[in-house]
Amino acid sequence: MSGSSSFRRLIPRLAAYASGGTVVAAGAGYWYLNSGPAYPPSTSTSRRPPESAKWSPPTRAENITSLKTQPFDILIVGGGATGAGVALDAATRGLKVALVEKGDFGCGTSSKSTKLVHGGVRYLQKAIFELDWEQWKLVKEALHERRIFLQTAPYLSSMLPIMLPVYHYYQVPYYFAGCKLYDILAGKENMETSYLMSKGKALEQFPMLKSDGLVGAVVYYDGQHNDSRMNISLVMTAVKHGATVANYTEVTSLTKDSAGKVNGARVRDRLTGQEWDIAAQGVVNATGPFTDELMKMDNPSHKDIVQPSSGIHITLPNYYAPRKMGLLDPATSDGRVIFFLPWEGGTIAGTTDTPSNVTIDPEAPEEEIKWILGEVQRYLSPDIQVRRTDVLSAWSGLRPLVRDPTHSTESGATQGLVRNHIVYTNPDSNLVSISGGKWTTYREMAKETVDESVKVFGLQDAVDKGNGANGGCVTERITLLGSEGWNRNMFIGLIQKYNLPPEIAQHLSSSYGSRAWRVCQLAASTSSTSSSPSSWVSAYASYSPPPARGEGRGFERVTPSLPYIKAEIRYAVENEYAVSVIDVIGRRTRLSFLNAKEALKMLPEVVNEMSSLLNWSSLERHRQLELGITFLRSMGLSSLPSYRHSPTPSSVLLLHCASNMGPPSHMAILKTVGRCQERLGRCDVSCIH
């Protein structure tokens, strides 16, 4: 009896446990089914251009006029990710914003990243093993910003699964626990949950992987983006919200009032040589690795706070990796971390982390390229030969590690070195400087910088008067230009309306978002009977670009192997302030990053198209060719074996120019040939005779 009565008393408790378990399981199931990335909804509106596709920005000349004649609340120096983010944040708070950039927007570190939007699993590892609270905060902040990043620019960023191959059984719980902690740290903003993968499944997903000793894999999720396209989208969105911007506009000195406070800058237009003063309530220094240069303009006795680190990347053909799966080697031969990622139809491998000097367009050292190739070979199947000739492009990006200016800067003092970012205000001049950080956290960095600027420059009244944002940051809810009316099926509308090949339609959709409609409108408005390329381009080109099936010469490809069309060049000039051939091949399109040799082939075509839009003279066309070839050297062109041991392509290209341009320019061309060959490491002009 006592046993049966105890059982009866136990029944309600068991029922409560079962009910509770059911509720928990249902809640967990509901959470799982509703987790993951939130994609823009597919609606019929994506089949036609949205209103934003009709918007045209002010011209560069109009912006220059505004910079000469109008006072501003904030002058931002630097047009990379941070500077563009600050401009957008300030403009959306109702402030009157000016931004100047010495080179092109995103011409430095911001276009030469690993292309990841991530919290940083390696930083999490350091945070745990070194009990580093700053690293922990950096990872948590980056994971929060990662989700916002993918929401504000959905067409430029996406989720990417990344595999950690495991070759020892004891590593399985270590890697799996680390990835699960990464998920937990992201909380409700996690993208997808990490998971274990068997050996067979890992080889199915990544057949190029070395199978000997493989016991399985752990897969976690991070984000990926097109960095320079993201940068220009930030700039153009800021312009749409009222910011005034100018690339190739260099600050030569800072201006100060009688109290010694910075109240603007003297600038020079590098295209025309004109100089003038820009008046502003305050100046923000967002120049990345060049932070110290501007801080020394403010204070000649300033001690350097930036310690640049060089990250080398290479591009390999797409057959080196699956299209939808990346790979992380967490323990290379010398302890560094290397990524192996599909990107824009190619495969990126990198990055290294070595001390460097601050230079413009740094080159990737040959020994670092070979080190990356060696590490790649270690993880690939032995029947795959990793060849030096497979390197399509190689580049070096400078990451600005910064030292807190309030700490000692004596040699050997490292306690002030931070891994995230610093917003520092010079109390004597009120110059606000932002440096450090990474692409993923650009928005948070911009928010902190504008908060500081509003306080230091006394702009709260201007913010209150400017808009209804109550003085706070609203960029978490601002989508970038091209996001309105875009979804992942929009490319189908482009195919059906313009009869485009799927690869071109998908490229336009993922590069421009809903602004792809405007690119296609420009392409269609370019008559198929318009004047053919000049004879010097035809003479150099060894191929005829195949048409893209759309009607209009603007739909023609500029190179057979990649989905870029001629209308993108016109769009870059008319809508994105491209004024140099490098702007197009390096940042508005990603040709130089995907294949430096193909970029060289299309160089004369780009110069020809831009020349007709910008009315370049013969000498300016020659200068642009030289600039393009010099830039391509920094993208690995000079280190490619086929270009070290064969006649320099620049000679052939420029000689075709000379043969079709008459006596006045002939000598200038010969001099240019010599200079280009010297820069490419081959000072022999015998082929010109």
XYZ file of C-alpha atoms in Angstrom:
689
model
C 0.000 0.000 0.000
C 2.705 2.416 0.937
C 4.410 1.768 -2.397
C 1.293 2.476 -4.443
C 0.556 5.630 -2.446
C 4.108 6.877 -3.047
C 3.666 6.220 -6.751
C 0.391 8.145 -6.780
C 2.106 11.069 -5.104
C 4.866 10.869 -7.697
C 2.496 11.063 -10.689
C 1.738 14.829 -10.381
C 5.415 15.544 -10.063
C 6.219 13.491 -13.168
C 3.392 15.206 -15.032
C 4.789 18.600 -14.025
C 8.254 17.591 -15.203
C 6.845 16.323 -18.502
C 4.809 19.485 -19.000
C 7.786 21.662 -18.189
C 9.988 19.683 -20.528
C 7.402 19.981 -23.285
C 7.212 23.750 -22.819
C 10.993 24.064 -22.849
C 11.281 21.859 -25.949
C 8.555 23.825 -27.714
C 10.219 27.111 -26.821
C 13.591 25.865 -27.979
C 12.041 24.616 -31.213
C 10.309 27.934 -31.805
C 13.570 29.803 -31.152
C 15.503 27.520 -33.494
C 12.955 27.788 -36.311
C 13.038 31.570 -36.056
C 16.814 31.927 -35.657
C 19.334 32.684 -38.369
C 19.675 35.681 -40.643
C 16.663 37.837 -41.418
C 16.522 38.255 -45.178
C 14.599 41.066 -46.880
C 11.106 39.819 -47.847
C 10.467 38.915 -51.476
C 7.735 41.134 -52.927
C 6.559 42.151 -56.364
C 8.280 45.528 -55.881
C 11.659 43.899 -56.515
C 10.588 43.361 -60.128
C 10.863 47.078 -60.843
C 13.202 49.922 -59.835
C 12.447 51.599 -56.464
C 12.363 55.370 -56.097
C 15.938 55.395 -54.776
C 17.153 54.048 -58.132
C 16.227 57.396 -59.678
C 18.387 59.445 -57.290
C 21.454 61.159 -58.741
C 24.169 62.513 -56.427
C 25.631 66.002 -56.806
C 28.691 66.070 -59.023
C 32.199 66.311 -57.614
C 32.460 69.863 -58.998
C 29.279 70.843 -57.139
C 30.675 69.343 -53.943
C 33.933 71.264 -54.365
C 31.953 74.497 -54.749
C 30.057 73.744 -51.523
C 33.311 73.022 -49.691
C 34.668 76.396 -50.814
C 31.623 78.481 -49.914
C 29.806 76.882 -46.972
C 30.671 76.433 -43.274
C 30.182 73.001 -41.720
C 29.508 71.523 -38.310
C 32.047 68.722 -38.752
C 34.931 68.262 -41.178
C 35.994 64.625 -41.431
C 39.440 63.830 -42.787
C 39.612 60.315 -44.206
C 37.212 58.462 -46.483
C 37.760 54.874 -45.411
C 35.291 52.742 -43.475
C 35.581 54.789 -40.284
C 35.444 58.217 -41.921
C 32.499 57.217 -44.119
C 30.729 55.769 -41.087
C 31.281 58.991 -39.115
C 29.932 61.024 -42.053
C 26.776 58.905 -42.253
C 26.194 58.977 -38.492
C 26.662 62.751 -38.264
C 24.550 63.454 -41.354
C 21.651 61.342 -40.081
C 21.716 63.338 -36.835
C 21.067 66.489 -38.864
C 24.589 67.912 -38.763
C 26.178 69.672 -41.703
C 29.000 67.338 -42.684
C 32.035 67.655 -44.941
C 34.387 64.773 -45.735
C 37.678 64.969 -47.634
C 39.942 62.105 -48.641
C 43.530 62.463 -49.865
C 43.146 59.550 -52.282
C 40.033 57.691 -53.301
C 37.343 56.532 -50.909
C 38.492 53.254 -49.351
C 41.829 53.311 -51.184
C 43.770 52.062 -48.164
C 43.064 49.456 -45.518
C 39.297 49.519 -46.066
C 39.563 47.884 -49.502
C 42.292 45.396 -48.519
C 40.708 43.481 -45.658
C 40.006 39.762 -45.247
C 36.406 40.538 -46.364
C 34.988 39.025 -43.161
C 32.299 40.479 -40.897
C 33.175 38.651 -37.730
C 33.544 38.701 -33.995
C 36.903 36.980 -34.198
C 37.275 33.411 -32.937
C 41.011 33.977 -32.481
C 40.322 36.995 -30.249
C 37.938 34.870 -28.195
C 40.661 32.264 -27.764
C 43.089 34.931 -26.559
C 40.477 36.422 -24.246
C 40.002 33.077 -22.510
C 43.581 31.849 -22.300
C 45.077 35.240 -21.471
C 42.146 36.315 -19.245
C 41.957 39.477 -21.352
C 38.779 41.427 -20.584
C 39.408 43.908 -23.428
C 39.576 41.092 -25.958
C 36.340 39.657 -24.535
C 34.565 43.005 -24.909
C 35.947 43.370 -28.425
C 34.466 40.011 -29.481
C 31.092 40.722 -27.874
C 30.855 44.173 -29.463
C 31.859 42.791 -32.863
C 29.256 40.008 -32.688
C 26.576 42.605 -31.946
C 27.730 44.779 -34.842
C 27.976 41.766 -37.155
C 24.209 41.293 -37.104
C 23.543 45.000 -37.713
C 26.080 44.997 -40.535
C 24.258 42.233 -42.389
C 20.911 43.980 -41.914
C 21.954 47.459 -43.060
C 23.701 46.223 -46.223
C 22.006 42.910 -47.114
C 23.096 42.861 -50.756
C 26.772 43.457 -49.933
C 27.087 41.032 -47.026
C 26.072 37.466 -46.368
C 26.441 34.590 -43.955
C 29.301 32.153 -44.558
C 29.887 28.773 -42.877
C 33.542 28.255 -41.979
C 35.032 24.829 -41.358
C 37.697 23.989 -38.787
C 39.127 20.612 -39.888
C 40.091 18.384 -36.960
C 42.999 15.967 -37.232
C 43.234 14.808 -33.586
C 40.382 13.397 -31.505
C 41.334 15.440 -28.462
C 40.785 18.620 -30.485
C 37.111 17.835 -31.116
C 35.776 18.961 -27.701
C 38.204 21.902 -27.661
C 37.099 23.338 -31.018
C 33.439 22.465 -30.492
C 33.331 24.120 -27.059
C 35.042 27.222 -28.456
C 32.546 27.538 -31.302
C 29.621 26.991 -28.938
C 30.956 29.716 -26.663
C 31.156 31.935 -29.759
C 27.445 31.195 -30.388
C 26.516 31.866 -26.777
C 28.415 35.138 -26.714
C 26.442 36.293 -29.761
C 23.212 35.510 -27.895
C 20.008 36.350 -29.742
C 22.095 37.928 -32.504
C 23.722 34.626 -33.436
C 23.554 33.794 -37.138
C 23.367 29.998 -37.103
C 24.422 27.475 -34.511
C 27.766 25.731 -34.937
C 27.818 21.979 -35.396
C 30.018 18.903 -35.669
C 30.629 17.220 -38.988
C 31.820 13.683 -39.614
C 34.877 12.935 -41.732
C 32.750 11.764 -44.636
C 30.501 14.801 -44.512
C 33.504 17.136 -44.262
C 35.037 15.612 -47.397
C 31.688 15.810 -49.155
C 31.428 19.526 -48.411
C 35.125 20.278 -48.966
C 36.457 17.581 -51.336
C 39.805 19.386 -51.731
C 40.579 18.764 -48.043
C 43.393 16.417 -47.026
C 41.776 13.189 -45.853
C 44.799 11.545 -44.188
C 44.324 11.740 -40.427
C 41.081 13.714 -40.683
C 38.665 12.774 -37.890
C 35.928 15.336 -38.568
C 35.290 19.046 -38.558
C 33.533 21.804 -36.649
C 31.554 24.382 -38.611
C 30.673 27.828 -37.308
C 29.152 30.881 -39.007
C 30.442 34.371 -39.657
C 29.696 37.090 -42.189
C 31.409 38.130 -45.404
C 31.186 41.299 -47.470
C 32.537 43.247 -50.437
C 34.611 45.779 -48.526
C 35.270 48.590 -51.008
C 31.727 48.397 -52.401
C 30.538 48.665 -48.796
C 32.795 51.699 -48.324
C 31.468 53.550 -51.361
C 27.896 52.672 -50.354
C 28.497 54.280 -46.960
C 29.856 57.401 -48.660
C 26.962 57.651 -51.113
C 24.382 57.044 -48.382
C 25.944 59.883 -46.380
C 25.722 62.081 -49.495
C 22.057 61.145 -49.886
C 21.534 62.331 -46.300
C 23.194 65.674 -47.023
C 26.942 65.183 -46.518
C 29.378 66.949 -48.861
C 32.298 64.752 -49.905
C 35.370 65.027 -52.114
C 38.007 62.447 -52.931
C 41.517 63.394 -54.042
C 41.321 66.405 -51.735
C 44.293 66.648 -49.407
C 44.557 68.472 -46.082
C 47.748 70.546 -46.147
C 47.312 72.214 -42.738
C 44.798 72.712 -39.929
C 43.369 76.144 -39.189
C 42.867 77.377 -35.606
C 41.088 80.220 -33.875
C 42.661 82.691 -31.470
C 42.250 80.221 -28.604
C 44.183 77.518 -30.453
C 41.113 75.391 -31.223
C 40.954 73.682 -34.609
C 38.219 75.302 -36.722
C 38.849 73.858 -40.173
C 41.572 72.961 -42.611
C 43.461 74.165 -45.638
C 42.909 71.677 -48.462
C 44.199 71.134 -51.974
C 42.332 69.534 -54.872
C 44.877 67.068 -56.221
C 43.157 67.024 -59.622
C 43.322 70.775 -60.249
C 45.884 72.057 -57.743
C 43.411 74.585 -56.305
C 43.667 75.346 -52.567
C 41.132 76.817 -50.151
C 40.047 76.776 -46.512
C 37.134 74.712 -45.205
C 35.469 76.247 -42.145
C 33.998 73.914 -39.526
C 33.092 73.825 -35.854
C 35.536 70.966 -35.427
C 37.665 68.392 -37.261
C 37.616 64.606 -36.955
C 40.788 62.700 -37.810
C 39.745 59.345 -39.334
C 42.817 58.622 -41.431
C 43.535 55.076 -40.231
C 47.244 54.195 -40.520
C 47.962 57.873 -41.282
C 46.467 59.090 -37.975
C 49.812 60.307 -36.663
C 50.408 62.445 -39.754
C 47.367 64.623 -39.067
C 47.983 64.660 -35.318
C 51.454 66.078 -36.010
C 49.876 68.846 -38.096
C 47.951 69.722 -34.954
C 50.854 69.215 -32.553
C 54.395 68.921 -33.998
C 55.638 67.307 -30.766
C 53.055 64.497 -30.979
C 54.448 60.999 -30.363
C 53.289 58.273 -32.742
C 50.462 56.102 -31.444
C 49.905 53.897 -34.515
C 51.810 50.645 -34.876
C 50.809 49.345 -38.327
C 50.597 45.630 -38.980
C 50.626 44.254 -42.514
C 48.140 41.578 -43.550
C 48.930 39.763 -46.814
C 46.224 38.066 -48.896
C 46.311 36.204 -52.180
C 43.575 35.264 -54.641
C 43.494 31.763 -56.114
C 41.174 30.230 -58.737
C 37.713 29.194 -57.561
C 38.477 25.473 -57.845
C 40.575 25.681 -54.681
C 37.522 25.883 -52.404
C 33.778 25.174 -52.431
C 31.548 28.121 -53.335
C 29.629 28.063 -50.043
C 32.171 26.985 -47.421
C 35.262 28.640 -45.995
C 38.093 27.094 -43.992
C 40.062 28.283 -40.971
C 43.474 26.942 -40.035
C 43.729 27.900 -36.343
C 47.276 26.597 -35.903
C 49.645 27.235 -38.774
C 53.278 26.161 -38.802
C 54.325 29.341 -36.972
C 51.228 29.786 -34.805
C 49.392 32.313 -36.936
C 45.813 31.932 -38.174
C 44.949 31.644 -41.849
C 41.579 31.843 -43.615
C 40.678 30.156 -46.895
C 37.503 31.770 -48.216
C 35.345 31.826 -51.361
C 34.775 35.427 -52.481
C 33.362 37.035 -55.631
C 34.024 33.944 -57.720
C 37.600 33.446 -56.514
C 39.301 32.044 -53.413
C 41.042 34.311 -50.888
C 43.798 32.957 -48.663
C 45.324 34.982 -45.818
C 46.191 36.697 -43.670
C 49.624 37.260 -42.233
C 50.325 39.637 -39.365
C 53.728 41.311 -39.520
C 55.034 44.745 -38.457
C 55.148 47.254 -41.282
C 55.825 50.857 -42.180
C 53.004 53.181 -43.231
C 53.044 53.407 -47.021
C 50.538 53.971 -49.811
C 49.748 50.797 -51.788
C 52.204 48.487 -49.979
C 53.268 45.386 -51.898
C 52.939 41.798 -50.740
C 56.442 40.357 -50.127
C 57.228 37.234 -52.113
C 58.247 35.299 -48.985
C 54.849 35.954 -47.393
C 53.047 34.796 -50.547
C 55.049 31.576 -50.520
C 54.302 31.073 -46.817
C 50.556 31.302 -47.475
C 50.850 28.847 -50.374
C 52.735 26.453 -48.131
C 50.042 26.615 -45.464
C 47.333 26.079 -48.068
C 49.159 22.991 -49.362
C 49.251 21.512 -45.850
C 45.457 21.378 -45.713
C 44.677 20.290 -49.254
C 44.662 16.818 -50.738
C 48.129 15.702 -51.922
C 46.822 15.228 -55.471
C 46.269 19.013 -55.670
C 49.405 20.899 -56.592
C 49.407 24.428 -55.191
C 51.322 26.374 -57.825
C 52.810 29.837 -57.631
C 51.369 30.531 -61.068
C 47.862 30.012 -59.662
C 48.155 33.232 -57.656
C 45.893 35.638 -59.536
C 46.420 38.603 -57.243
C 48.239 39.485 -54.036
C 47.880 42.499 -51.801
C 48.905 43.950 -48.478
C 46.586 45.821 -46.131
C 47.745 47.843 -43.126
C 45.914 47.365 -39.860
C 46.447 50.295 -37.463
C 47.074 48.955 -33.978
C 47.010 51.954 -31.662
C 48.543 52.962 -28.371
C 46.527 54.982 -25.896
C 48.075 58.503 -25.963
C 47.586 58.791 -22.199
C 50.106 55.938 -21.657
C 53.856 56.080 -21.945
C 55.217 55.731 -25.480
C 58.745 54.838 -24.474
C 60.366 51.924 -26.218
C 59.179 48.632 -24.810
C 56.069 50.064 -23.168
C 53.183 47.896 -24.383
C 50.618 48.362 -21.640
C 48.849 51.057 -23.657
C 48.505 48.989 -26.841
C 44.842 48.273 -27.547
C 43.339 45.760 -29.933
C 40.059 47.570 -30.550
C 39.828 51.329 -31.134
C 40.475 54.649 -29.440
C 38.629 57.956 -29.648
C 41.008 60.638 -28.422
C 40.500 64.405 -28.129
C 43.479 66.739 -27.881
C 42.435 68.971 -24.941
C 44.486 71.876 -26.293
C 43.076 71.994 -29.842
C 39.862 69.891 -29.686
C 41.030 67.735 -32.603
C 39.089 64.448 -32.312
C 40.941 61.370 -33.583
C 39.545 57.874 -34.088
C 41.870 54.994 -34.906
C 42.153 51.240 -34.593
C 39.266 48.809 -34.686
C 38.157 46.762 -37.668
C 35.581 46.748 -40.451
C 32.938 44.901 -38.426
C 32.795 47.584 -35.726
C 32.925 50.660 -37.982
C 29.385 51.714 -36.978
C 30.051 51.601 -33.244
C 33.336 53.449 -33.775
C 31.492 56.127 -35.752
C 28.820 56.419 -33.057
C 31.388 56.985 -30.309
C 33.247 59.506 -32.473
C 30.147 61.551 -33.265
C 29.028 61.436 -29.612
C 32.427 62.841 -28.633
C 32.362 65.426 -31.427
C 28.908 66.705 -30.493
C 30.130 67.208 -26.931
C 33.539 68.726 -27.753
C 32.398 70.943 -30.638
C 29.236 72.122 -28.854
C 26.880 70.785 -31.519
C 23.946 69.627 -29.400
C 21.817 72.593 -30.480
C 22.610 71.849 -34.125
C 21.596 68.229 -33.622
C 18.333 69.196 -31.929
C 17.577 71.658 -34.722
C 18.673 69.362 -37.533
C 16.323 66.416 -37.140
C 14.072 64.477 -34.818
C 16.591 61.869 -33.772
C 16.743 63.344 -30.262
C 20.478 63.719 -30.686
C 21.146 59.994 -30.713
C 22.642 57.625 -33.240
C 20.143 56.168 -35.721
C 22.479 54.229 -38.018
C 21.350 50.906 -36.547
C 18.107 51.480 -38.454
C 19.524 53.139 -41.590
C 19.892 50.834 -44.585
C 22.515 51.709 -47.151
C 21.850 52.998 -50.647
C 20.771 50.066 -52.816
C 19.001 48.189 -50.016
C 15.567 49.686 -50.682
C 13.531 47.316 -52.833
C 16.287 44.687 -52.915
C 15.930 40.998 -52.131
C 17.816 37.883 -53.128
C 15.509 37.264 -56.105
C 15.881 40.725 -57.625
C 18.407 39.480 -60.173
C 15.628 37.458 -61.822
C 13.807 40.708 -62.608
C 16.999 42.009 -64.252
C 17.252 38.846 -66.352
C 13.659 39.073 -67.497
C 13.676 42.800 -68.266
C 17.108 43.132 -69.881
C 17.711 39.581 -71.146
C 20.940 39.284 -69.145
C 22.947 36.126 -68.498
C 22.336 34.949 -64.903
C 25.964 35.503 -63.821
C 25.872 39.157 -64.881
C 22.464 39.765 -63.294
C 23.602 38.171 -60.024
C 26.821 40.185 -60.054
C 24.956 43.467 -60.576
C 22.421 42.620 -57.869
C 25.052 41.675 -55.284
C 27.295 44.654 -56.102
C 24.771 47.476 -56.435
C 21.566 46.221 -54.832
C 18.532 47.982 -56.239
C 20.872 50.513 -57.852
C 21.562 47.744 -60.384
C 18.432 48.991 -62.139
C 20.187 52.298 -62.743
C 23.299 50.531 -64.054
C 21.111 48.644 -66.522
C 19.300 51.824 -67.514
C 22.663 53.412 -68.320
C 23.667 50.312 -70.258
C 20.465 50.348 -72.289
C 20.821 54.059 -73.053
C 24.286 53.515 -74.574
C 23.583 52.936 -78.259
C 24.936 49.765 -79.776
C 25.933 51.887 -82.763
C 27.964 54.355 -80.701
C 31.557 54.959 -81.654
C 33.806 51.955 -81.300
C 36.859 52.017 -79.034
C 39.772 54.030 -80.333
C 42.299 52.282 -82.525
C 44.955 52.108 -79.839
C 42.631 50.034 -77.645
C 41.659 47.781 -80.533
C 45.316 47.302 -81.419
C 46.221 46.205 -77.904
C 43.212 44.029 -77.176
C 43.740 40.436 -78.249
C 40.086 39.550 -77.752
C 36.669 40.949 -78.503
C 34.548 41.295 -75.354
C 31.460 39.091 -75.802
C 28.093 40.831 -75.555
C 25.934 40.270 -72.505
C 22.775 39.738 -74.629
C 21.187 42.973 -73.343
C 20.537 45.595 -75.979
C 23.011 48.480 -75.890
C 26.810 48.657 -75.948
C 26.800 49.265 -72.205
C 25.906 45.600 -71.667
C 29.123 44.387 -73.313
C 31.585 42.696 -70.984
C 34.891 44.386 -70.415
C 36.630 41.031 -69.978
C 35.460 37.568 -71.078
C 36.157 35.702 -67.843
C 34.368 37.990 -65.366
C 30.824 39.420 -65.290
C 31.704 43.133 -65.444
C 29.981 45.250 -68.095
C 30.914 48.604 -69.626
C 27.985 50.431 -68.042
C 29.585 49.901 -64.625
C 32.415 52.207 -65.688
C 29.930 54.930 -66.635
C 27.990 54.377 -63.415
C 31.179 54.679 -61.355
C 32.077 57.987 -63.005
C 28.592 59.538 -62.936
C 27.297 58.171 -59.621
C 30.276 57.219 -57.445
C 32.945 59.893 -58.026
C 35.415 57.650 -59.873
C 38.004 59.949 -61.503
C 40.946 57.577 -62.034
C 41.339 54.228 -63.755
C 42.497 52.809 -60.405
C 39.182 53.812 -58.811
C 37.384 51.556 -61.295
C 39.634 48.485 -61.457
C 40.446 48.491 -57.736
C 37.423 49.754 -55.821
C 34.226 50.315 -57.869
C 34.836 46.916 -59.424
C 37.119 44.302 -57.835
C 39.028 43.249 -60.933
C 42.501 43.915 -59.579
C 41.720 41.860 -56.477
C 40.269 38.946 -58.414
C 42.796 38.775 -61.244
C 45.587 41.300 -61.779
C 46.386 39.944 -65.257
C 42.781 40.335 -66.389
C 42.767 43.830 -64.919
C 45.805 44.655 -67.044
C 44.038 43.347 -70.138
C 40.997 45.526 -69.541
C 43.028 48.595 -68.558
C 42.947 50.234 -72.010
C 39.217 49.579 -72.301
C 38.569 51.288 -68.977
C 40.790 54.229 -69.928
C 38.933 54.568 -73.223
C 35.504 54.541 -71.581
C 36.535 56.988 -68.857
C 38.262 59.242 -71.369
C 35.031 59.709 -73.306
C 33.196 60.578 -70.079
C 35.834 62.847 -68.540
C 37.280 64.359 -71.745
C 40.832 63.230 -71.078
C 43.611 64.414 -73.346
C 46.068 62.013 -74.969
C 48.670 62.716 -72.305
C 46.131 62.160 -69.533
C 45.208 58.790 -71.050
C 48.895 57.860 -71.036
C 49.230 59.004 -67.437
C 46.233 56.928 -66.402
C 47.701 53.857 -68.076
C 50.935 54.368 -66.166
C 49.054 54.855 -62.897
C 47.063 51.696 -63.530
C 50.133 49.586 -64.241
C 51.932 50.942 -61.176
C 48.908 50.125 -59.027
C 48.670 46.609 -60.450
C 52.243 46.041 -59.377
C 51.092 46.516 -55.776
C 48.396 43.896 -56.501
C 51.001 41.253 -57.283
C 51.433 41.796 -61.018
C 55.200 42.243 -60.910
C 55.678 39.108 -58.815
C 53.741 36.819 -61.145
C 56.243 34.494 -62.853
C 54.822 35.022 -66.346
C 55.329 38.750 -65.928
C 58.841 38.493 -64.536
C 60.168 36.468 -67.448
C 58.317 37.879 -70.453
C 58.221 41.239 -72.219
C 56.514 43.757 -69.992
C 52.853 44.120 -71.052
C 52.986 47.847 -70.324
C 55.506 48.258 -73.132
C 53.220 46.568 -75.639
C 50.221 48.541 -74.445
C 51.910 51.924 -74.485
C 53.598 51.322 -77.829
C 50.202 50.740 -79.393
C 49.212 54.106 -77.931
C 52.279 55.748 -79.491
C 51.767 54.210 -82.913
C 48.266 55.651 -83.142
C 48.698 59.091 -81.603
C 51.111 60.892 -83.868
C 54.486 62.602 -83.397
C 53.634 65.135 -80.619
C 53.060 62.414 -78.030
C 55.519 59.837 -79.314
C 58.463 60.909 -77.153
C 56.256 61.141 -74.075
C 55.131 57.560 -74.711
C 58.713 56.309 -75.003
C 59.563 57.939 -71.688
C 56.454 56.410 -70.129
C 57.438 52.966 -71.416
C 60.818 53.314 -69.759
C 59.325 54.472 -66.465
C 56.738 51.667 -66.416
C 59.340 49.030 -67.218
C 61.592 50.366 -64.492
C 58.726 50.138 -61.998
C 58.054 46.602 -63.111
C 61.690 45.746 -62.601
C 62.737 45.552 -66.253
C 64.692 48.576 -67.557
C 64.966 47.444 -71.169
C 63.357 49.482 -73.946
C 64.940 47.599 -76.859
C 61.520 46.319 -77.928
C 60.478 49.806 -79.002
C 62.807 49.874 -82.024
